[in-house]
């Protein structure tokens, strides 16, 4: 693997999932592979799971890790080609990416959508500039439009918990007081489409995701209907893609409650976390036996570890 910024970098998702599950059984089997190799992580946004699980994955492979909260501690970066840098930008990504590449063997970056301009966000300015100018492999830790390490962990979790060959997996929009990116939902759809599961997406009108990503995936606007016979409910809020970055609904009927879960086939409940309790999902669901959000978060380590392993092996 030469980089990991989207599903396009994955040759076979089912095989990658199997390999991650095997690695989870024997996490220190490759502790020599990363010896004297450095993972550099740059965060433009906050993180708990991504930062710690990716660091742990690197340590399991014998790597050293350096981390920088680049928004707080770094120079403001300029991304525009040919910019006359009289304003905020103090350093161009051209230099920054090349310099950082001399300090590390793999570079991982978190840079969320700004949710102001759809074209700019979907052009992936930040991560694609680092891919272009860095001289080492780049990993996405959530970019403007995707969160591929989360989606890989989600695919691993579904594989571990599924009780039938073709489980019904429902991605349900849920309310949230702040405008959130579509990244987690986009990657979840792109990845789960590449498994044997039956995927259905449910959301209020106006929350349609990008057409290309949704190609071949049914949308059911009635959440109750979508939940019928579901084996997995994956809750996530996202802001509107069509009316870009807007909150069009805060309808509390979309909160995931026990009554909603009763409509399913005793579905497992999933969420990428962090989650706002009793806003996105009721305590009764999150605290129930059917909630698998904690093992799901644990799988972030093995998702990151299989990706780092493939990058280190250039396989
Ligand atoms: C972020 C998002 O929705 O993209 C990160 C999720 C992993 N969530 C929040 O900002 C709450
Ligand atoms: N799920 C996830 O990416 O969590 P963090 O934002 O805490 O890293």
PDB file of N, CA, C and O in Angstrom, residues 100-147:
ATOM      1  N   UNK A 100       8.606  17.881   6.756  1.00  0.00           N
ATOM      2  CA  UNK A 100       8.102  16.850   7.685  1.00  0.00           C
ATOM      3  C   UNK A 100       8.482  15.457   7.171  1.00  0.00           C
ATOM      4  O   UNK A 100       8.813  14.574   7.962  1.00  0.00           O
ATOM      5  N   UNK A 101       8.465  15.282   5.854  1.00  0.00           N
ATOM      6  CA  UNK A 101       8.796  13.973   5.266  1.00  0.00           C
ATOM      7  C   UNK A 101      10.223  13.533   5.603  1.00  0.00           C
ATOM      8  O   UNK A 101      10.532  12.341   5.549  1.00  0.00           O
ATOM      9  N   UNK A 102      11.075  14.507   5.923  1.00  0.00           N
ATOM     10  CA  UNK A 102      12.456  14.148   6.284  1.00  0.00           C
ATOM     11  C   UNK A 102      12.555  13.642   7.723  1.00  0.00           C
ATOM     12  O   UNK A 102      13.539  13.037   8.110  1.00  0.00           O
ATOM     13  N   UNK A 103      11.507  13.909   8.505  1.00  0.00           N
ATOM     14  CA  UNK A 103      11.515  13.523   9.919  1.00  0.00           C
ATOM     15  C   UNK A 103      10.743  12.234  10.173  1.00  0.00           C
ATOM     16  O   UNK A 103      10.777  11.719  11.284  1.00  0.00           O
ATOM     17  N   UNK A 104       9.973  11.788   9.193  1.00  0.00           N
ATOM     18  CA  UNK A 104       9.182  10.572   9.447  1.00  0.00           C
ATOM     19  C   UNK A 104       9.078   9.699   8.200  1.00  0.00           C
ATOM     20  O   UNK A 104       9.336  10.149   7.088  1.00  0.00           O
ATOM     21  N   UNK A 105       8.722   8.439   8.427  1.00  0.00           N
ATOM     22  CA  UNK A 105       8.635   7.453   7.347  1.00  0.00           C
ATOM     23  C   UNK A 105       7.212   7.289   6.839  1.00  0.00           C
ATOM     24  O   UNK A 105       6.989   6.799   5.738  1.00  0.00           O
ATOM     25  N   UNK A 106       6.252   7.637   7.682  1.00  0.00           N
ATOM     26  CA  UNK A 106       4.834   7.613   7.312  1.00  0.00           C
ATOM     27  C   UNK A 106       4.221   8.862   7.935  1.00  0.00           C
ATOM     28  O   UNK A 106       4.549   9.218   9.072  1.00  0.00           O
ATOM     29  N   UNK A 107       3.332   9.512   7.182  1.00  0.00           N
ATOM     30  CA  UNK A 107       2.732  10.753   7.679  1.00  0.00           C
ATOM     31  C   UNK A 107       1.218  10.602   7.725  1.00  0.00           C
ATOM     32  O   UNK A 107       0.590  10.259   6.704  1.00  0.00           O
ATOM     33  N   UNK A 108       0.630  10.825   8.898  1.00  0.00           N
ATOM     34  CA  UNK A 108      -0.822  10.693   9.053  1.00  0.00           C
ATOM     35  C   UNK A 108      -1.400  12.061   9.404  1.00  0.00           C
ATOM     36  O   UNK A 108      -0.818  12.794  10.214  1.00  0.00           O
ATOM     37  N   UNK A 109      -2.556  12.385   8.791  1.00  0.00           N
ATOM     38  CA  UNK A 109      -3.096  13.750   8.903  1.00  0.00           C
ATOM     39  C   UNK A 109      -4.588  13.746   9.171  1.00  0.00           C
ATOM     40  O   UNK A 109      -5.349  13.020   8.510  1.00  0.00           O
ATOM     41  N   UNK A 110      -5.011  14.561  10.134  1.00  0.00           N
ATOM     42  CA  UNK A 110      -6.444  14.821  10.347  1.00  0.00           C
ATOM     43  C   UNK A 110      -6.760  16.257   9.968  1.00  0.00           C
ATOM     44  O   UNK A 110      -6.183  17.192  10.525  1.00  0.00           O
ATOM     45  N   UNK A 111      -7.655  16.419   9.019  1.00  0.00           N
ATOM     46  CA  UNK A 111      -8.076  17.756   8.577  1.00  0.00           C
ATOM     47  C   UNK A 111      -9.543  17.705   8.170  1.00  0.00           C
ATOM     48  O   UNK A 111      -9.887  17.285   7.069  1.00  0.00           O
ATOM     49  N   UNK A 112     -10.424  18.120   9.073  1.00  0.00           N
ATOM     50  CA  UNK A 112     -11.875  18.052   8.846  1.00  0.00           C
ATOM     51  C   UNK A 112     -12.321  19.008   7.738  1.00  0.00           C
ATOM     52  O   UNK A 112     -11.636  19.989   7.421  1.00  0.00           O
ATOM     53  N   UNK A 113     -13.535  18.743   7.260  1.00  0.00           N
ATOM     54  CA  UNK A 113     -14.224  19.686   6.360  1.00  0.00           C
ATOM     55  C   UNK A 113     -14.450  21.000   7.102  1.00  0.00           C
ATOM     56  O   UNK A 113     -14.717  21.007   8.311  1.00  0.00           O
ATOM     57  N   UNK A 114     -14.373  22.091   6.341  1.00  0.00           N
ATOM     58  CA  UNK A 114     -14.698  23.395   6.950  1.00  0.00           C
ATOM     59  C   UNK A 114     -16.195  23.682   6.853  1.00  0.00           C
ATOM     60  O   UNK A 114     -16.710  24.533   7.552  1.00  0.00           O
ATOM     61  N   UNK A 115     -16.886  22.972   5.954  1.00  0.00           N
ATOM     62  CA  UNK A 115     -18.345  23.072   5.766  1.00  0.00           C
ATOM     63  C   UNK A 115     -18.800  24.452   5.291  1.00  0.00           C
ATOM     64  O   UNK A 115     -19.952  24.827   5.500  1.00  0.00           O
ATOM     65  N   UNK A 116     -17.882  25.184   4.651  1.00  0.00           N
ATOM     66  CA  UNK A 116     -18.262  26.498   4.112  1.00  0.00           C
ATOM     67  C   UNK A 116     -18.502  26.405   2.613  1.00  0.00           C
ATOM     68  O   UNK A 116     -19.447  26.977   2.102  1.00  0.00           O
ATOM     69  N   UNK A 117     -17.629  25.681   1.938  1.00  0.00           N
ATOM     70  CA  UNK A 117     -17.691  25.624   0.475  1.00  0.00           C
ATOM     71  C   UNK A 117     -17.543  24.166   0.036  1.00  0.00           C
ATOM     72  O   UNK A 117     -16.499  23.552   0.245  1.00  0.00           O
ATOM     73  N   UNK A 118     -18.617  23.632  -0.563  1.00  0.00           N
ATOM     74  CA  UNK A 118     -18.629  22.207  -0.901  1.00  0.00           C
ATOM     75  C   UNK A 118     -17.528  21.833  -1.895  1.00  0.00           C
ATOM     76  O   UNK A 118     -16.860  20.824  -1.738  1.00  0.00           O
ATOM     77  N   UNK A 119     -17.347  22.685  -2.897  1.00  0.00           N
ATOM     78  CA  UNK A 119     -16.333  22.364  -3.920  1.00  0.00           C
ATOM     79  C   UNK A 119     -14.955  22.274  -3.275  1.00  0.00           C
ATOM     80  O   UNK A 119     -14.176  21.372  -3.566  1.00  0.00           O
ATOM     81  N   UNK A 120     -14.674  23.235  -2.387  1.00  0.00           N
ATOM     82  CA  UNK A 120     -13.352  23.233  -1.733  1.00  0.00           C
ATOM     83  C   UNK A 120     -13.176  22.002  -0.857  1.00  0.00           C
ATOM     84  O   UNK A 120     -12.136  21.335  -0.909  1.00  0.00           O
ATOM     85  N   UNK A 121     -14.181  21.697  -0.044  1.00  0.00           N
ATOM     86  CA  UNK A 121     -14.062  20.521   0.829  1.00  0.00           C
ATOM     87  C   UNK A 121     -13.907  19.246  -0.001  1.00  0.00           C
ATOM     88  O   UNK A 121     -13.044  18.415   0.279  1.00  0.00           O
ATOM     89  N   UNK A 122     -14.747  19.108  -1.048  1.00  0.00           N
ATOM     90  CA  UNK A 122     -14.701  17.866  -1.819  1.00  0.00           C
ATOM     91  C   UNK A 122     -13.479  17.798  -2.744  1.00  0.00           C
ATOM     92  O   UNK A 122     -13.172  16.743  -3.284  1.00  0.00           O
ATOM     93  N   UNK A 123     -12.753  18.902  -2.883  1.00  0.00           N
ATOM     94  CA  UNK A 123     -11.471  18.868  -3.608  1.00  0.00           C
ATOM     95  C   UNK A 123     -10.352  18.371  -2.676  1.00  0.00           C
ATOM     96  O   UNK A 123      -9.236  18.116  -3.132  1.00  0.00           O
ATOM     97  N   UNK A 124     -10.650  18.246  -1.396  1.00  0.00           N
ATOM     98  CA  UNK A 124      -9.676  17.690  -0.436  1.00  0.00           C
ATOM     99  C   UNK A 124      -8.333  18.426  -0.478  1.00  0.00           C
ATOM    100  O   UNK A 124      -7.266  17.819  -0.562  1.00  0.00           O
ATOM    101  N   UNK A 125      -8.427  19.746  -0.383  1.00  0.00           N
ATOM    102  CA  UNK A 125      -7.236  20.593  -0.489  1.00  0.00           C
ATOM    103  C   UNK A 125      -6.100  20.166   0.442  1.00  0.00           C
ATOM    104  O   UNK A 125      -4.957  20.006   0.004  1.00  0.00           O
ATOM    105  N   UNK A 126      -6.422  19.953   1.704  1.00  0.00           N
ATOM    106  CA  UNK A 126      -5.351  19.715   2.681  1.00  0.00           C
ATOM    107  C   UNK A 126      -4.684  18.364   2.449  1.00  0.00           C
ATOM    108  O   UNK A 126      -3.467  18.287   2.223  1.00  0.00           O
ATOM    109  N   UNK A 127      -5.485  17.295   2.474  1.00  0.00           N
ATOM    110  CA  UNK A 127      -4.858  15.964   2.380  1.00  0.00           C
ATOM    111  C   UNK A 127      -4.231  15.748   1.009  1.00  0.00           C
ATOM    112  O   UNK A 127      -3.137  15.187   0.900  1.00  0.00           O
ATOM    113  N   UNK A 128      -4.879  16.257  -0.053  1.00  0.00           N
ATOM    114  CA  UNK A 128      -4.285  16.037  -1.378  1.00  0.00           C
ATOM    115  C   UNK A 128      -3.008  16.860  -1.563  1.00  0.00           C
ATOM    116  O   UNK A 128      -2.093  16.423  -2.275  1.00  0.00           O
ATOM    117  N   UNK A 129      -2.900  18.005  -0.906  1.00  0.00           N
ATOM    118  CA  UNK A 129      -1.635  18.767  -0.971  1.00  0.00           C
ATOM    119  C   UNK A 129      -0.521  17.997  -0.273  1.00  0.00           C
ATOM    120  O   UNK A 129       0.614  17.964  -0.762  1.00  0.00           O
ATOM    121  N   UNK A 130      -0.830  17.402   0.855  1.00  0.00           N
ATOM    122  CA  UNK A 130       0.204  16.613   1.551  1.00  0.00           C
ATOM    123  C   UNK A 130       0.586  15.385   0.717  1.00  0.00           C
ATOM    124  O   UNK A 130       1.756  15.039   0.630  1.00  0.00           O
ATOM    125  N   UNK A 131      -0.403  14.743   0.096  1.00  0.00           N
ATOM    126  CA  UNK A 131      -0.092  13.589  -0.762  1.00  0.00           C
ATOM    127  C   UNK A 131       0.829  14.042  -1.895  1.00  0.00           C
ATOM    128  O   UNK A 131       1.801  13.368  -2.247  1.00  0.00           O
ATOM    129  N   UNK A 132       0.542  15.212  -2.445  1.00  0.00           N
ATOM    130  CA  UNK A 132       1.320  15.719  -3.584  1.00  0.00           C
ATOM    131  C   UNK A 132       2.754  16.088  -3.184  1.00  0.00           C
ATOM    132  O   UNK A 132       3.699  15.752  -3.894  1.00  0.00           O
ATOM    133  N   UNK A 133       2.908  16.770  -2.073  1.00  0.00           N
ATOM    134  CA  UNK A 133       4.228  17.314  -1.749  1.00  0.00           C
ATOM    135  C   UNK A 133       5.040  16.460  -0.771  1.00  0.00           C
ATOM    136  O   UNK A 133       6.261  16.612  -0.692  1.00  0.00           O
ATOM    137  N   UNK A 134       4.385  15.591  -0.005  1.00  0.00           N
ATOM    138  CA  UNK A 134       5.144  14.737   0.917  1.00  0.00           C
ATOM    139  C   UNK A 134       5.922  13.707   0.105  1.00  0.00           C
ATOM    140  O   UNK A 134       5.479  13.299  -0.974  1.00  0.00           O
ATOM    141  N   UNK A 135       7.034  13.265   0.632  1.00  0.00           N
ATOM    142  CA  UNK A 135       7.818  12.244  -0.069  1.00  0.00           C
ATOM    143  C   UNK A 135       7.727  10.901   0.660  1.00  0.00           C
ATOM    144  O   UNK A 135       8.502   9.988   0.380  1.00  0.00           O
ATOM    145  N   UNK A 136       6.784  10.801   1.595  1.00  0.00           N
ATOM    146  CA  UNK A 136       6.515   9.545   2.315  1.00  0.00           C
ATOM    147  C   UNK A 136       5.018   9.229   2.192  1.00  0.00           C
ATOM    148  O   UNK A 136       4.235  10.121   1.854  1.00  0.00           O
ATOM    149  N   UNK A 137       4.624   7.965   2.459  1.00  0.00           N
ATOM    150  CA  UNK A 137       3.194   7.612   2.360  1.00  0.00           C
ATOM    151  C   UNK A 137       2.334   8.407   3.344  1.00  0.00           C
ATOM    152  O   UNK A 137       2.759   8.674   4.471  1.00  0.00           O
ATOM    153  N   UNK A 138       1.121   8.749   2.889  1.00  0.00           N
ATOM    154  CA  UNK A 138       0.200   9.549   3.704  1.00  0.00           C
ATOM    155  C   UNK A 138      -1.022   8.712   4.085  1.00  0.00           C
ATOM    156  O   UNK A 138      -1.578   7.989   3.250  1.00  0.00           O
ATOM    157  N   UNK A 139      -1.426   8.831   5.344  1.00  0.00           N
ATOM    158  CA  UNK A 139      -2.631   8.162   5.861  1.00  0.00           C
ATOM    159  C   UNK A 139      -3.628   9.235   6.284  1.00  0.00           C
ATOM    160  O   UNK A 139      -3.243  10.209   6.935  1.00  0.00           O
ATOM    161  N   UNK A 140      -4.903   9.048   5.949  1.00  0.00           N
ATOM    162  CA  UNK A 140      -5.953   9.963   6.413  1.00  0.00           C
ATOM    163  C   UNK A 140      -6.420   9.556   7.809  1.00  0.00           C
ATOM    164  O   UNK A 140      -6.746   8.392   8.049  1.00  0.00           O
ATOM    165  N   UNK A 141      -6.472  10.531   8.684  1.00  0.00           N
ATOM    166  CA  UNK A 141      -7.023  10.329  10.036  1.00  0.00           C
ATOM    167  C   UNK A 141      -8.394  11.010  10.145  1.00  0.00           C
ATOM    168  O   UNK A 141      -8.825  11.369  11.224  1.00  0.00           O
ATOM    169  N   UNK A 142      -9.058  11.186   9.056  1.00  0.00           N
ATOM    170  CA  UNK A 142     -10.310  11.878   8.714  1.00  0.00           C
ATOM    171  C   UNK A 142      -9.960  13.155   7.975  1.00  0.00           C
ATOM    172  O   UNK A 142      -9.387  14.095   8.524  1.00  0.00           O
ATOM    173  N   UNK A 143     -10.354  13.124   6.716  1.00  0.00           N
ATOM    174  CA  UNK A 143     -10.174  14.296   5.855  1.00  0.00           C
ATOM    175  C   UNK A 143     -11.525  14.966   5.673  1.00  0.00           C
ATOM    176  O   UNK A 143     -12.495  14.617   6.341  1.00  0.00           O
ATOM    177  N   UNK A 144     -11.597  15.919   4.756  1.00  0.00           N
ATOM    178  CA  UNK A 144     -12.840  16.677   4.549  1.00  0.00           C
ATOM    179  C   UNK A 144     -14.010  15.775   4.162  1.00  0.00           C
ATOM    180  O   UNK A 144     -15.142  16.014   4.572  1.00  0.00           O
ATOM    181  N   UNK A 145     -13.732  14.731   3.393  1.00  0.00           N
ATOM    182  CA  UNK A 145     -14.851  13.932   2.860  1.00  0.00           C
ATOM    183  C   UNK A 145     -14.835  12.468   3.286  1.00  0.00           C
ATOM    184  O   UNK A 145     -15.741  11.724   2.911  1.00  0.00           O
ATOM    185  N   UNK A 146     -13.843  12.025   4.029  1.00  0.00           N
ATOM    186  CA  UNK A 146     -13.806  10.612   4.397  1.00  0.00           C
ATOM    187  C   UNK A 146     -13.071  10.332   5.697  1.00  0.00           C
ATOM    188  O   UNK A 146     -12.261  11.142   6.164  1.00  0.00           O
ATOM    189  N   UNK A 147     -13.387   9.167   6.257  1.00  0.00           N
ATOM    190  CA  UNK A 147     -12.708   8.709   7.479  1.00  0.00           C
ATOM    191  C   UNK A 147     -12.436   7.211   7.292  1.00  0.00           C
ATOM    192  O   UNK A 147     -13.079   6.356   7.911  1.00  0.00           O
TER     193      UNK A 147
END
